[in-house]
Amino acid sequence: MEYLRGAAADIPYMVNDMKAAVPVITNYIKENKETLKTQAAEDARHYLKPRFRLHIEGKGDYYTEGYRSFNQREWKGVKDTAYDFRRWLKLYGYMLATLGTHPYALMKAFIRYPWMASYLTAANMMDRHKLGLRGKQLRYTEEQFFGVIHNSVEVILHIIERDANLHSPNNRRAARLRDKTVMFDEMTPSIIMAGFPDLDWIDVAMSPVCLPGEVDQFANIYYVDAAERQGLAADVCPLPSAEVGCAIVDDYPHVGSSFVTSSMPCDGSIGAALFTGRYFHDLPRFALTPPQRFNEPETLAYAVKDVRNCIHFIESTYGVKWNWDRFWEKAKEYNLTTQCMLDKWDVNCTPYPQVTGSALSLQREYEFQTAGCLDPYMTSQDLKVTDMMLQGYEEDKLADRRDYKYRAIVWCCPAHYYTHFTTWAEQVWGIKTLVDMESMLSHHFYHIGEKDAALADIAMAYERMMMRSHSNGGYANALDECWKMCEKFNANIVIMYDHVSCKNFGGLHGLFEDQARERGIHLIWVSHDLMDPRTVSRKAMRDAVNKYMVNVFRETPLDPTYADYSDELTW
């Protein structure tokens, strides 16, 4: 609500100065009492006005300008609508059953952390990615995303069980849980924890910053602005900027007794690691620093040494020993999830792709990074979707069914605030996104039973994580690999994300253009600013594709209402 921004702008960002924020808010309300009443009444009339539409011409009609949610649920036919609604109930039922076991801590978490509110919109995120989907595509997407949400809810549960910000110092249970928990920064080799079965681990950056930004496009703006108010340059990548801002306003949960940080994936994250390390200054800390030129064989020995040192740090901090037998068990599970990913790739290389777009990429990103391939539920989901996919492939092959017009891959780092962009492109222009660069990460197998080789596998997987596997390591990873993937997946369109605050791909812009022209491949450049939709809006991203498809391919949209609509305020 615009009329509250005046007060919010004066609220101190440092939490230790919250006492000063109370009189600011109180005085603002007193001085603007009548204005607030008037605006509140207008808002009530606006948001309570019925938006139900009896006639829906296209998918764009589910959006109403000025609102955050759809105006109604999509009608997908009796069977698919019933399935979709059951899954909606299952999602919120699971969230309530899991998190409702700690009602007091959960209530305090909603009061203490702004990012908690974003998780309430999880069903809307699911609906955005399923808009227009029917049959097996609807079910692939539902199963893939539910694995991500299932793991995220488990992490939130672990946070509220032990967070020192939510429990008194006298809470012995929370203290015991913290004493055996390792906190990880994002993009760290959390699979190391497979060798420590008596310890827990939590990625403290994903829950407050990364995942909320993908559920709610506005979730990270508060933290980006907090960092810039303290003097950080506005052209810094919003990811490290938001992580620094989260530390500035003291919104990280305190859930462990040590902190493993990282220099991943770029120079901006190095700065963020310094700030977060300073934020957790009272805890033992270890900084992992993998080599940038990871294709060079001589760097592997250094990376393995770094992993060994991290293992020794955890051993010495907690008085435990690395357990190879338990590690081998989880390494087998990791190999199983990797094989499921490769199976999806193999099917998508054929004329009958199945699990595509964000359903493919987001699940693998979170399975690898957030769950560390250590979540049995996500593994079971992988196996379930693989079986569904193979059955769907056989059906489409027998019927020679090809429900798309163009085959594309996604390259470079995608926008966190527009994760359903590829779903939109398929519904409007028939562009089937077969694979995303961010899901092409660490797809090698662990050597079971070979200790030195397994440590090298951990190092290589860590070096080739999301936002790093192709944007680091040299020219060949960024440029040559793109054309290899186009050939592998028989794609003639590359949706090239142009992250305006990222420096890694900026110098290769001209080379991409020249080499794409030589190969007859269409590059559709889509600008974005990763986690800040104010720089490049979702609508501006869609316009880039709309203009290219109309002016170059001479196409008309499959659904005109969905080609241009208003979603500036939607989650």
Coordinates of C-alpha atoms in Angstrom, one line a residue:
M1 CA 0.0 0.0 0.0
E2 CA 1.6 3.2 -1.2
Y3 CA 0.5 5.4 1.7
L4 CA 2.5 3.3 4.2
R5 CA 5.8 3.7 2.3
G6 CA 6.4 7.1 3.9
A7 CA 6.6 5.5 7.3
A8 CA 8.5 2.5 6.1
A9 CA 11.2 4.7 4.5
D10 CA 12.0 6.2 8.0
I11 CA 12.2 2.9 9.8
P12 CA 15.7 2.0 10.8
Y13 CA 17.1 -1.0 9.0
M14 CA 19.2 -2.3 11.9
V15 CA 17.1 -4.6 14.1
N16 CA 19.0 -3.5 17.2
D17 CA 17.5 -0.1 16.6
M18 CA 13.9 -1.4 16.5
K19 CA 13.0 0.6 19.6
A20 CA 13.6 3.7 17.5
A21 CA 11.2 2.4 14.9
V22 CA 8.2 2.2 17.2
P23 CA 7.8 5.9 17.8
V24 CA 8.4 6.6 14.1
I25 CA 5.5 4.4 13.1
T26 CA 3.3 5.7 16.0
N27 CA 3.9 9.4 15.1
Y28 CA 3.3 8.7 11.4
I29 CA -0.1 7.1 12.2
K30 CA -1.1 10.0 14.5
E31 CA -0.1 12.6 11.9
N32 CA -1.8 10.9 9.0
K33 CA -4.8 9.3 10.8
E34 CA -7.5 10.6 8.4
T35 CA -5.5 9.8 5.3
L36 CA -4.8 6.3 6.5
K37 CA -8.5 5.7 7.1
T38 CA -9.5 7.0 3.7
Q39 CA -6.8 4.9 1.9
A40 CA -7.7 1.8 3.9
A41 CA -11.4 2.2 2.9
E42 CA -10.4 2.5 -0.7
D43 CA -8.2 -0.6 -0.5
A44 CA -11.0 -2.5 1.1
R45 CA -13.4 -1.6 -1.7
H46 CA -10.7 -2.5 -4.2
Y47 CA -9.7 -5.9 -2.9
L48 CA -13.2 -7.0 -1.8
K49 CA -14.7 -6.3 -5.2
P50 CA -15.7 -9.6 -6.8
R51 CA -13.4 -10.5 -9.7
F52 CA -15.0 -13.8 -10.8
R53 CA -15.4 -14.0 -14.6
L54 CA -18.0 -16.2 -16.1
H55 CA -16.3 -16.2 -19.5
I56 CA -12.5 -16.8 -19.8
E57 CA -11.2 -16.2 -23.3
G58 CA -7.6 -17.0 -22.5
K59 CA -5.0 -17.5 -19.8
G60 CA -4.3 -13.8 -19.5
D61 CA -7.8 -13.3 -18.2
Y62 CA -6.9 -15.0 -15.0
Y63 CA -4.9 -11.9 -14.1
T64 CA -6.5 -8.7 -12.9
E65 CA -4.5 -5.5 -12.9
G66 CA -3.7 -4.2 -9.4
Y67 CA -4.1 -7.6 -7.7
R68 CA -1.6 -10.1 -6.4
S69 CA -3.4 -13.3 -7.0
F70 CA -5.4 -14.9 -9.8
N71 CA -9.0 -13.8 -10.0
Q72 CA -10.1 -17.5 -9.9
R73 CA -8.8 -21.0 -10.3
E74 CA -8.3 -22.3 -13.8
W75 CA -10.9 -24.7 -15.2
K76 CA -9.0 -27.6 -16.7
G77 CA -11.9 -30.0 -17.3
V78 CA -13.5 -32.2 -14.6
K79 CA -10.7 -34.7 -14.2
D80 CA -7.8 -32.3 -14.3
T81 CA -9.5 -29.7 -12.2
A82 CA -10.4 -32.2 -9.5
Y83 CA -6.8 -33.5 -9.5
D84 CA -5.4 -29.9 -9.4
F85 CA -7.7 -29.0 -6.4
R86 CA -6.7 -32.2 -4.5
R87 CA -3.1 -31.3 -4.9
W88 CA -3.8 -27.8 -3.7
L89 CA -5.4 -29.3 -0.5
K90 CA -2.5 -31.6 -0.2
L91 CA 0.0 -28.8 -0.3
Y92 CA -1.6 -26.6 2.4
G93 CA -2.5 -29.7 4.4
Y94 CA 1.1 -30.8 4.4
M95 CA 2.3 -27.3 5.4
L96 CA -0.2 -27.1 8.2
A97 CA 0.4 -30.6 9.5
T98 CA 4.2 -30.2 9.5
L99 CA 4.6 -26.6 10.8
G100 CA 1.5 -26.6 13.0
T101 CA 3.3 -28.9 15.5
H102 CA 5.1 -25.8 16.7
P103 CA 2.4 -23.1 16.7
Y104 CA 4.0 -20.6 19.1
A105 CA 7.4 -20.7 17.3
L106 CA 5.7 -20.5 14.0
M107 CA 3.7 -17.4 15.0
K108 CA 6.9 -15.8 16.3
A109 CA 8.7 -16.6 13.0
F110 CA 6.0 -14.8 11.0
I111 CA 6.4 -11.8 13.3
R112 CA 10.2 -11.9 13.3
Y113 CA 11.0 -12.6 9.7
P114 CA 9.4 -10.9 6.7
W115 CA 10.4 -13.7 4.3
M116 CA 8.1 -16.2 6.1
A117 CA 5.1 -14.5 4.6
S118 CA 6.2 -15.3 1.1
Y119 CA 5.8 -19.1 1.8
L120 CA 2.0 -18.5 2.2
T121 CA 1.9 -17.9 -1.5
A122 CA 3.4 -21.3 -2.4
A123 CA 0.1 -22.5 -4.0
N124 CA 0.0 -19.4 -6.3
M125 CA 3.5 -20.2 -7.4
M126 CA 2.3 -23.7 -8.3
D127 CA -0.7 -22.3 -10.1
R128 CA 1.5 -20.0 -12.2
H129 CA 3.7 -22.9 -13.4
K130 CA 0.6 -25.1 -14.1
L131 CA -1.4 -22.5 -16.0
G132 CA -2.6 -24.1 -19.2
L133 CA -1.2 -27.5 -18.5
R134 CA -3.4 -30.6 -18.8
G135 CA -3.0 -34.4 -18.6
K136 CA 0.5 -35.8 -18.0
Q137 CA 2.2 -32.4 -18.3
L138 CA 0.1 -31.2 -15.4
R139 CA 1.1 -34.2 -13.3
Y140 CA 4.8 -34.0 -14.2
T141 CA 4.9 -30.4 -13.0
E142 CA 2.9 -31.1 -9.9
E143 CA 5.1 -34.0 -8.8
Q144 CA 8.4 -32.2 -9.6
F145 CA 7.4 -29.0 -7.6
F146 CA 5.9 -30.9 -4.7
G147 CA 9.3 -32.5 -4.0
V148 CA 10.8 -29.0 -3.8
I149 CA 8.0 -27.7 -1.5
H150 CA 8.2 -30.8 0.7
N151 CA 11.9 -30.3 1.3
S152 CA 11.4 -26.5 1.8
V153 CA 8.8 -27.1 4.5
E154 CA 11.0 -29.6 6.2
V155 CA 13.8 -27.0 6.3
I156 CA 11.4 -24.3 7.7
L157 CA 10.4 -26.9 10.4
H158 CA 14.1 -27.4 11.3
I159 CA 14.6 -23.6 11.5
I160 CA 11.7 -22.9 13.8
E161 CA 12.7 -25.9 16.1
R162 CA 16.1 -24.5 16.9
D163 CA 16.3 -20.8 15.9
A164 CA 17.8 -18.8 18.8
N165 CA 15.8 -15.7 17.6
L166 CA 12.6 -17.6 18.3
H167 CA 13.4 -19.4 21.5
S168 CA 14.6 -18.2 24.9
P169 CA 18.2 -19.0 26.0
N170 CA 16.7 -21.4 28.6
N171 CA 15.1 -23.6 25.9
R172 CA 17.4 -26.7 26.2
R173 CA 15.9 -28.6 23.4
A174 CA 16.5 -25.8 20.9
A175 CA 20.0 -25.3 22.3
R176 CA 20.8 -29.1 21.9
L177 CA 19.6 -29.0 18.3
R178 CA 21.8 -26.0 17.5
D179 CA 24.8 -27.7 19.1
K180 CA 24.7 -30.4 16.5
T181 CA 23.8 -28.4 13.5
V182 CA 26.1 -27.0 10.8
M183 CA 25.0 -23.8 9.0
F184 CA 25.9 -23.6 5.3
D185 CA 26.0 -20.7 3.0
E186 CA 24.4 -21.2 -0.4
M187 CA 26.4 -23.1 -3.1
T188 CA 28.5 -25.1 -0.7
P189 CA 29.0 -28.9 -1.0
S190 CA 26.4 -29.9 1.5
I191 CA 26.7 -33.6 0.5
I192 CA 29.7 -33.5 2.9
M193 CA 27.1 -33.9 5.6
A194 CA 26.4 -37.4 4.3
G195 CA 29.5 -38.5 6.2
F196 CA 28.3 -37.0 9.4
P197 CA 25.1 -38.9 10.3
D198 CA 25.0 -37.7 13.9
L199 CA 24.9 -34.0 12.8
D200 CA 22.2 -31.9 11.1
W201 CA 22.7 -29.1 8.5
I202 CA 20.7 -26.2 7.3
D203 CA 21.4 -23.8 4.3
V204 CA 20.7 -20.5 6.0
A205 CA 20.7 -18.4 2.8
M206 CA 18.2 -20.4 0.7
S207 CA 15.2 -20.1 3.1
P208 CA 15.4 -16.3 3.8
V209 CA 16.6 -15.1 0.4
C210 CA 16.7 -17.4 -2.6
L211 CA 13.5 -19.4 -2.3
P212 CA 11.2 -16.6 -1.2
G213 CA 12.4 -14.6 -4.2
E214 CA 11.2 -17.3 -6.5
V215 CA 7.8 -17.6 -4.8
D216 CA 7.2 -13.9 -4.5
Q217 CA 8.8 -11.5 -7.0
F218 CA 9.0 -8.7 -4.4
A219 CA 10.5 -10.7 -1.5
N220 CA 14.1 -9.6 -2.0
I221 CA 13.5 -5.9 -2.7
Y222 CA 13.6 -5.1 1.0
Y223 CA 17.0 -6.6 1.4
V224 CA 18.5 -5.1 -1.8
D225 CA 17.4 -1.7 -0.7
A226 CA 18.8 -2.3 2.8
A227 CA 22.2 -3.0 1.3
E228 CA 22.1 0.0 -1.0
R229 CA 21.1 2.3 1.8
Q230 CA 24.3 1.3 3.5
G231 CA 26.3 2.4 0.4
L232 CA 26.4 -0.7 -1.8
A233 CA 26.5 0.2 -5.4
A234 CA 23.2 -0.2 -7.3
D235 CA 24.8 -2.2 -10.1
V236 CA 25.9 -5.1 -7.9
C237 CA 24.2 -8.4 -8.7
P238 CA 21.0 -8.5 -6.6
L239 CA 21.8 -12.0 -5.2
P240 CA 24.8 -11.1 -3.1
S241 CA 23.2 -7.7 -2.5
A242 CA 20.1 -9.3 -1.0
E243 CA 22.2 -11.7 1.1
V244 CA 24.2 -8.7 2.5
G245 CA 20.9 -6.8 3.1
C246 CA 19.5 -9.8 5.0
A247 CA 22.5 -9.6 7.3
I248 CA 22.1 -5.9 7.7
V249 CA 18.5 -6.1 8.9
D250 CA 19.4 -9.2 11.0
D251 CA 16.9 -11.6 9.2
Y252 CA 19.1 -14.7 9.1
P253 CA 18.0 -17.5 11.5
H254 CA 20.5 -18.6 14.1
V255 CA 20.1 -22.3 13.9
G256 CA 23.6 -23.8 14.3
S257 CA 26.9 -23.7 16.1
S258 CA 29.3 -23.3 13.1
F259 CA 29.1 -21.7 9.7
V260 CA 30.5 -22.9 6.4
T261 CA 30.7 -20.2 3.8
S262 CA 31.8 -20.0 0.2
S263 CA 33.2 -17.8 -2.5
M264 CA 30.6 -19.1 -5.0
P265 CA 29.8 -18.4 -7.7
C266 CA 31.5 -15.1 -8.5
D267 CA 33.2 -12.0 -7.2
G268 CA 30.0 -10.6 -5.9
S269 CA 29.5 -13.6 -3.7
I270 CA 33.0 -13.3 -2.3
G271 CA 31.9 -9.9 -0.9
A272 CA 28.7 -11.4 0.4
A273 CA 30.6 -14.2 2.1
L274 CA 32.7 -11.7 3.9
F275 CA 29.6 -9.9 5.2
T276 CA 27.8 -13.1 6.3
G277 CA 31.0 -14.3 7.9
R278 CA 31.2 -11.1 9.9
Y279 CA 27.5 -11.5 10.7
F280 CA 28.1 -14.9 12.3
H281 CA 31.3 -13.6 14.0
D282 CA 30.7 -15.4 17.2
L283 CA 30.7 -18.9 15.6
P284 CA 33.5 -21.1 14.3
R285 CA 33.7 -20.5 10.5
F286 CA 35.2 -22.1 7.5
A287 CA 35.5 -20.5 4.0
L288 CA 35.5 -22.8 1.0
T289 CA 37.3 -21.2 -2.0
P290 CA 37.1 -23.4 -5.1
P291 CA 39.2 -22.5 -8.2
Q292 CA 37.5 -20.4 -10.9
R293 CA 39.4 -22.2 -13.8
F294 CA 38.2 -25.6 -12.8
N295 CA 38.7 -27.2 -16.2
E296 CA 42.5 -27.2 -15.6
P297 CA 43.6 -30.5 -14.2
E298 CA 46.1 -29.1 -11.8
T299 CA 43.4 -27.2 -9.9
L300 CA 41.6 -30.3 -8.8
A301 CA 44.2 -31.2 -6.2
Y302 CA 43.7 -27.8 -4.6
A303 CA 39.9 -28.3 -4.7
V304 CA 40.2 -31.7 -3.0
K305 CA 42.4 -30.2 -0.4
D306 CA 39.8 -27.6 0.3
V307 CA 37.1 -30.3 0.8
R308 CA 39.4 -32.3 3.1
N309 CA 40.0 -29.2 5.2
C310 CA 36.2 -28.6 5.5
I311 CA 35.7 -32.1 6.7
H312 CA 38.5 -31.7 9.2
F313 CA 36.9 -28.4 10.4
I314 CA 33.6 -30.2 11.1
E315 CA 35.3 -33.1 12.8
S316 CA 37.3 -30.8 15.1
T317 CA 34.4 -28.5 15.8
Y318 CA 31.9 -31.2 16.8
G319 CA 34.2 -34.0 18.0
V320 CA 33.0 -36.5 15.5
K321 CA 34.6 -38.6 12.7
W322 CA 33.7 -38.8 9.1
N323 CA 31.7 -42.0 8.4
W324 CA 32.6 -43.5 5.0
D325 CA 29.9 -46.2 5.2
R326 CA 27.1 -43.7 5.6
F327 CA 28.6 -41.5 2.9
W328 CA 28.6 -44.4 0.4
E329 CA 24.9 -45.0 1.1
K330 CA 24.1 -41.4 0.3
A331 CA 26.5 -41.3 -2.7
K332 CA 24.5 -44.2 -4.2
E333 CA 21.3 -42.1 -3.7
Y334 CA 23.1 -39.1 -5.4
N335 CA 24.0 -41.3 -8.3
L336 CA 20.4 -42.4 -8.6
T337 CA 19.1 -38.9 -8.7
T338 CA 21.7 -38.0 -11.3
Q339 CA 20.6 -41.0 -13.5
C340 CA 17.0 -39.8 -13.3
M341 CA 18.1 -36.4 -14.5
L342 CA 20.1 -37.9 -17.4
D343 CA 17.0 -40.0 -18.3
K344 CA 14.9 -36.9 -18.6
W345 CA 17.6 -35.3 -20.8
D346 CA 17.7 -38.4 -23.1
V347 CA 13.9 -38.3 -23.6
N348 CA 14.0 -34.6 -24.3
C349 CA 16.6 -35.2 -27.0
T350 CA 13.9 -37.1 -28.9
P351 CA 11.0 -35.7 -30.9
Y352 CA 8.8 -36.5 -27.9
P353 CA 10.1 -34.5 -24.9
Q354 CA 8.2 -34.9 -21.6
V355 CA 9.5 -33.1 -18.5
T356 CA 10.4 -29.7 -19.7
G357 CA 10.8 -26.0 -18.8
S358 CA 10.8 -24.9 -15.2
A359 CA 9.5 -28.3 -14.0
L360 CA 12.8 -29.8 -15.2
S361 CA 15.2 -27.1 -14.1
L362 CA 13.9 -25.9 -10.7
Q363 CA 13.5 -29.4 -9.3
R364 CA 17.1 -30.3 -10.1
E365 CA 18.5 -27.0 -8.8
Y366 CA 16.8 -27.4 -5.5
E367 CA 17.5 -31.1 -5.3
F368 CA 21.2 -30.6 -5.7
Q369 CA 21.7 -27.3 -3.9
T370 CA 19.1 -27.1 -1.1
A371 CA 18.6 -30.8 -0.4
G372 CA 22.1 -31.8 -1.3
C373 CA 20.7 -34.9 -2.9
L374 CA 20.2 -36.2 0.7
D375 CA 16.4 -36.1 0.8
P376 CA 14.8 -39.6 0.4
Y377 CA 11.5 -38.0 -0.5
M378 CA 12.9 -36.1 -3.4
T379 CA 14.6 -39.3 -4.6
S380 CA 11.3 -41.2 -4.5
Q381 CA 9.7 -38.3 -6.4
D382 CA 12.5 -38.6 -9.0
L383 CA 11.8 -42.3 -9.5
K384 CA 8.0 -41.7 -9.7
V385 CA 8.4 -39.0 -12.3
T386 CA 10.8 -41.1 -14.3
D387 CA 8.3 -43.9 -14.5
M388 CA 5.5 -41.5 -15.5
M389 CA 7.8 -39.9 -18.1
L390 CA 8.8 -43.2 -19.8
Q391 CA 5.2 -44.2 -20.0
G392 CA 4.2 -40.8 -21.5
Y393 CA 7.1 -41.0 -24.0
E394 CA 5.9 -44.4 -25.2
E395 CA 2.4 -43.1 -25.6
D396 CA 3.5 -40.0 -27.6
K397 CA 5.9 -42.0 -29.7
L398 CA 3.2 -44.5 -30.7
A399 CA 0.8 -41.7 -31.6
D400 CA 3.6 -39.5 -33.1
R401 CA 2.3 -36.7 -30.9
R402 CA 4.3 -33.5 -31.0
D403 CA 2.5 -30.7 -29.1
Y404 CA 5.0 -27.9 -29.8
K405 CA 6.2 -25.7 -32.6
Y406 CA 9.8 -24.8 -31.6
R407 CA 12.5 -26.6 -29.7
A408 CA 14.7 -24.4 -27.4
I409 CA 17.2 -24.4 -24.7
V410 CA 17.8 -21.8 -22.0
W411 CA 21.3 -20.4 -21.5
C412 CA 22.8 -18.1 -18.9
C413 CA 21.4 -17.3 -15.4
P414 CA 17.5 -17.1 -15.3
A415 CA 15.5 -14.5 -13.4
H416 CA 14.5 -15.7 -9.9
Y417 CA 11.4 -13.5 -10.0
Y418 CA 10.1 -15.1 -13.2
T419 CA 10.6 -18.8 -12.9
H420 CA 7.5 -19.6 -15.0
F421 CA 8.8 -17.7 -18.0
T422 CA 9.5 -20.8 -20.1
T423 CA 6.0 -22.1 -19.2
W424 CA 4.6 -18.8 -20.6
A425 CA 6.7 -19.1 -23.8
E426 CA 5.3 -22.5 -24.5
Q427 CA 1.7 -21.5 -23.9
V428 CA 1.9 -18.4 -26.1
W429 CA 4.4 -19.3 -28.8
G430 CA 4.7 -23.1 -28.7
I431 CA 8.4 -22.9 -27.7
K432 CA 9.2 -26.1 -25.8
T433 CA 12.2 -25.5 -23.5
L434 CA 14.0 -28.8 -23.4
V435 CA 16.8 -28.1 -20.9
D436 CA 18.0 -25.1 -18.8
M437 CA 21.6 -24.3 -18.3
E438 CA 21.1 -24.1 -14.6
S439 CA 20.0 -27.8 -14.5
M440 CA 23.2 -28.9 -16.4
L441 CA 25.1 -29.1 -13.1
S442 CA 27.3 -31.8 -11.6
H443 CA 25.9 -34.7 -13.6
H444 CA 28.8 -37.1 -13.1
F445 CA 28.6 -40.1 -10.9
Y446 CA 30.4 -40.8 -7.6
H447 CA 33.0 -43.6 -7.4
I448 CA 31.5 -45.8 -4.8
G449 CA 34.2 -47.4 -2.5
E450 CA 37.1 -45.3 -3.9
K451 CA 37.9 -42.7 -1.2
D452 CA 40.2 -40.4 -3.1
A453 CA 38.1 -40.5 -6.2
A454 CA 35.0 -39.7 -4.2
L455 CA 36.6 -36.6 -2.7
A456 CA 37.5 -35.5 -6.2
D457 CA 33.9 -36.1 -7.2
I458 CA 32.7 -33.8 -4.3
A459 CA 35.1 -31.1 -5.5
M460 CA 34.1 -31.4 -9.1
A461 CA 30.4 -31.3 -8.2
Y462 CA 30.9 -28.3 -6.1
E463 CA 32.9 -26.5 -8.8
R464 CA 30.1 -27.2 -11.3
M465 CA 27.0 -26.0 -9.3
M466 CA 24.2 -23.8 -10.6
M467 CA 25.3 -20.3 -11.8
R468 CA 28.8 -21.7 -12.1
S469 CA 29.0 -24.7 -14.3
H470 CA 29.0 -22.7 -17.5
S471 CA 29.6 -19.1 -16.4
N472 CA 33.0 -20.0 -14.9
G473 CA 35.9 -22.2 -16.0
G474 CA 36.7 -20.4 -19.3
Y475 CA 35.4 -19.6 -22.8
A476 CA 34.6 -23.2 -23.7
N477 CA 32.1 -23.7 -20.9
A478 CA 30.1 -20.6 -21.7
L479 CA 30.2 -20.5 -25.5
D480 CA 31.2 -23.8 -27.0
E481 CA 29.0 -25.8 -24.6
C482 CA 25.9 -23.8 -25.8
W483 CA 26.2 -25.0 -29.3
K484 CA 26.9 -28.6 -28.2
M485 CA 23.6 -28.6 -26.3
C486 CA 21.8 -27.1 -29.3
E487 CA 23.0 -30.0 -31.4
K488 CA 22.3 -32.6 -28.6
F489 CA 18.7 -31.5 -28.1
N490 CA 18.1 -30.6 -31.8
A491 CA 17.2 -27.0 -30.8
N492 CA 17.3 -24.0 -33.1
I493 CA 16.3 -21.4 -30.5
V494 CA 18.3 -20.3 -27.5
I495 CA 16.5 -18.2 -24.9
M496 CA 19.6 -16.2 -23.8
Y497 CA 19.0 -14.6 -20.5
D498 CA 20.9 -11.3 -20.3
H499 CA 21.4 -10.7 -16.5
V500 CA 22.1 -6.9 -16.6
S501 CA 24.2 -7.0 -13.3
C502 CA 26.3 -10.0 -14.3
K503 CA 29.7 -9.4 -15.7
N504 CA 30.7 -13.0 -16.8
F505 CA 28.6 -13.2 -20.0
G506 CA 28.7 -9.6 -20.9
G507 CA 32.0 -9.8 -22.8
L508 CA 30.7 -12.7 -24.9
H509 CA 27.7 -11.0 -26.3
G510 CA 29.1 -10.3 -29.8
L511 CA 30.7 -13.8 -30.0
F512 CA 27.3 -15.4 -29.2
E513 CA 25.7 -13.4 -31.9
D514 CA 28.3 -14.1 -34.6
Q515 CA 28.5 -17.9 -33.9
A516 CA 24.7 -18.3 -33.7
R517 CA 24.3 -16.6 -37.1
E518 CA 26.9 -19.0 -38.5
R519 CA 25.0 -22.0 -37.2
G520 CA 21.5 -20.7 -38.1
I521 CA 20.4 -20.6 -34.5
H522 CA 18.0 -18.0 -33.2
L523 CA 19.2 -16.1 -30.1
I524 CA 16.4 -14.4 -28.2
W525 CA 18.0 -12.0 -25.7
V526 CA 15.9 -11.5 -22.6
S527 CA 17.2 -9.0 -20.1
H528 CA 16.5 -9.3 -16.4
D529 CA 18.0 -8.4 -13.1
L530 CA 17.9 -11.7 -11.3
M531 CA 16.0 -10.8 -8.1
D532 CA 14.9 -7.2 -8.6
P533 CA 11.9 -6.9 -11.0
R534 CA 12.0 -3.1 -10.8
T535 CA 15.0 -3.0 -13.2
V536 CA 13.4 -5.2 -15.8
S537 CA 9.8 -6.2 -15.3
R538 CA 8.2 -9.5 -16.2
K539 CA 6.3 -7.7 -18.9
A540 CA 9.5 -6.3 -20.4
M541 CA 10.9 -9.9 -20.5
R542 CA 7.8 -11.1 -22.3
D543 CA 8.0 -8.2 -24.8
A544 CA 11.5 -9.3 -25.9
V545 CA 10.1 -12.7 -27.0
N546 CA 6.9 -11.3 -28.4
K547 CA 8.8 -8.9 -30.7
Y548 CA 11.2 -11.5 -31.9
M549 CA 8.5 -14.1 -32.7
V550 CA 6.4 -11.5 -34.5
N551 CA 9.2 -9.7 -36.4
V552 CA 11.5 -12.6 -37.2
F553 CA 9.3 -15.7 -37.3
R554 CA 6.2 -13.8 -38.4
E555 CA 4.2 -15.8 -35.9
T556 CA 0.9 -14.9 -34.2
P557 CA 0.4 -15.9 -30.5
L558 CA -1.5 -19.0 -29.7
D559 CA -3.2 -17.2 -26.9
P560 CA -3.3 -13.4 -27.5
T561 CA -4.7 -12.7 -24.0
Y562 CA -1.6 -14.3 -22.5
A563 CA 0.9 -12.5 -24.7
D564 CA 0.3 -9.1 -23.1
Y565 CA -1.3 -8.8 -19.7
S566 CA -0.7 -7.1 -16.3
D567 CA 1.2 -8.9 -13.6
E568 CA 3.3 -6.1 -12.1
L569 CA 1.8 -6.7 -8.7
T570 CA 1.2 -10.4 -8.7
W571 CA 3.3 -12.7 -6.5

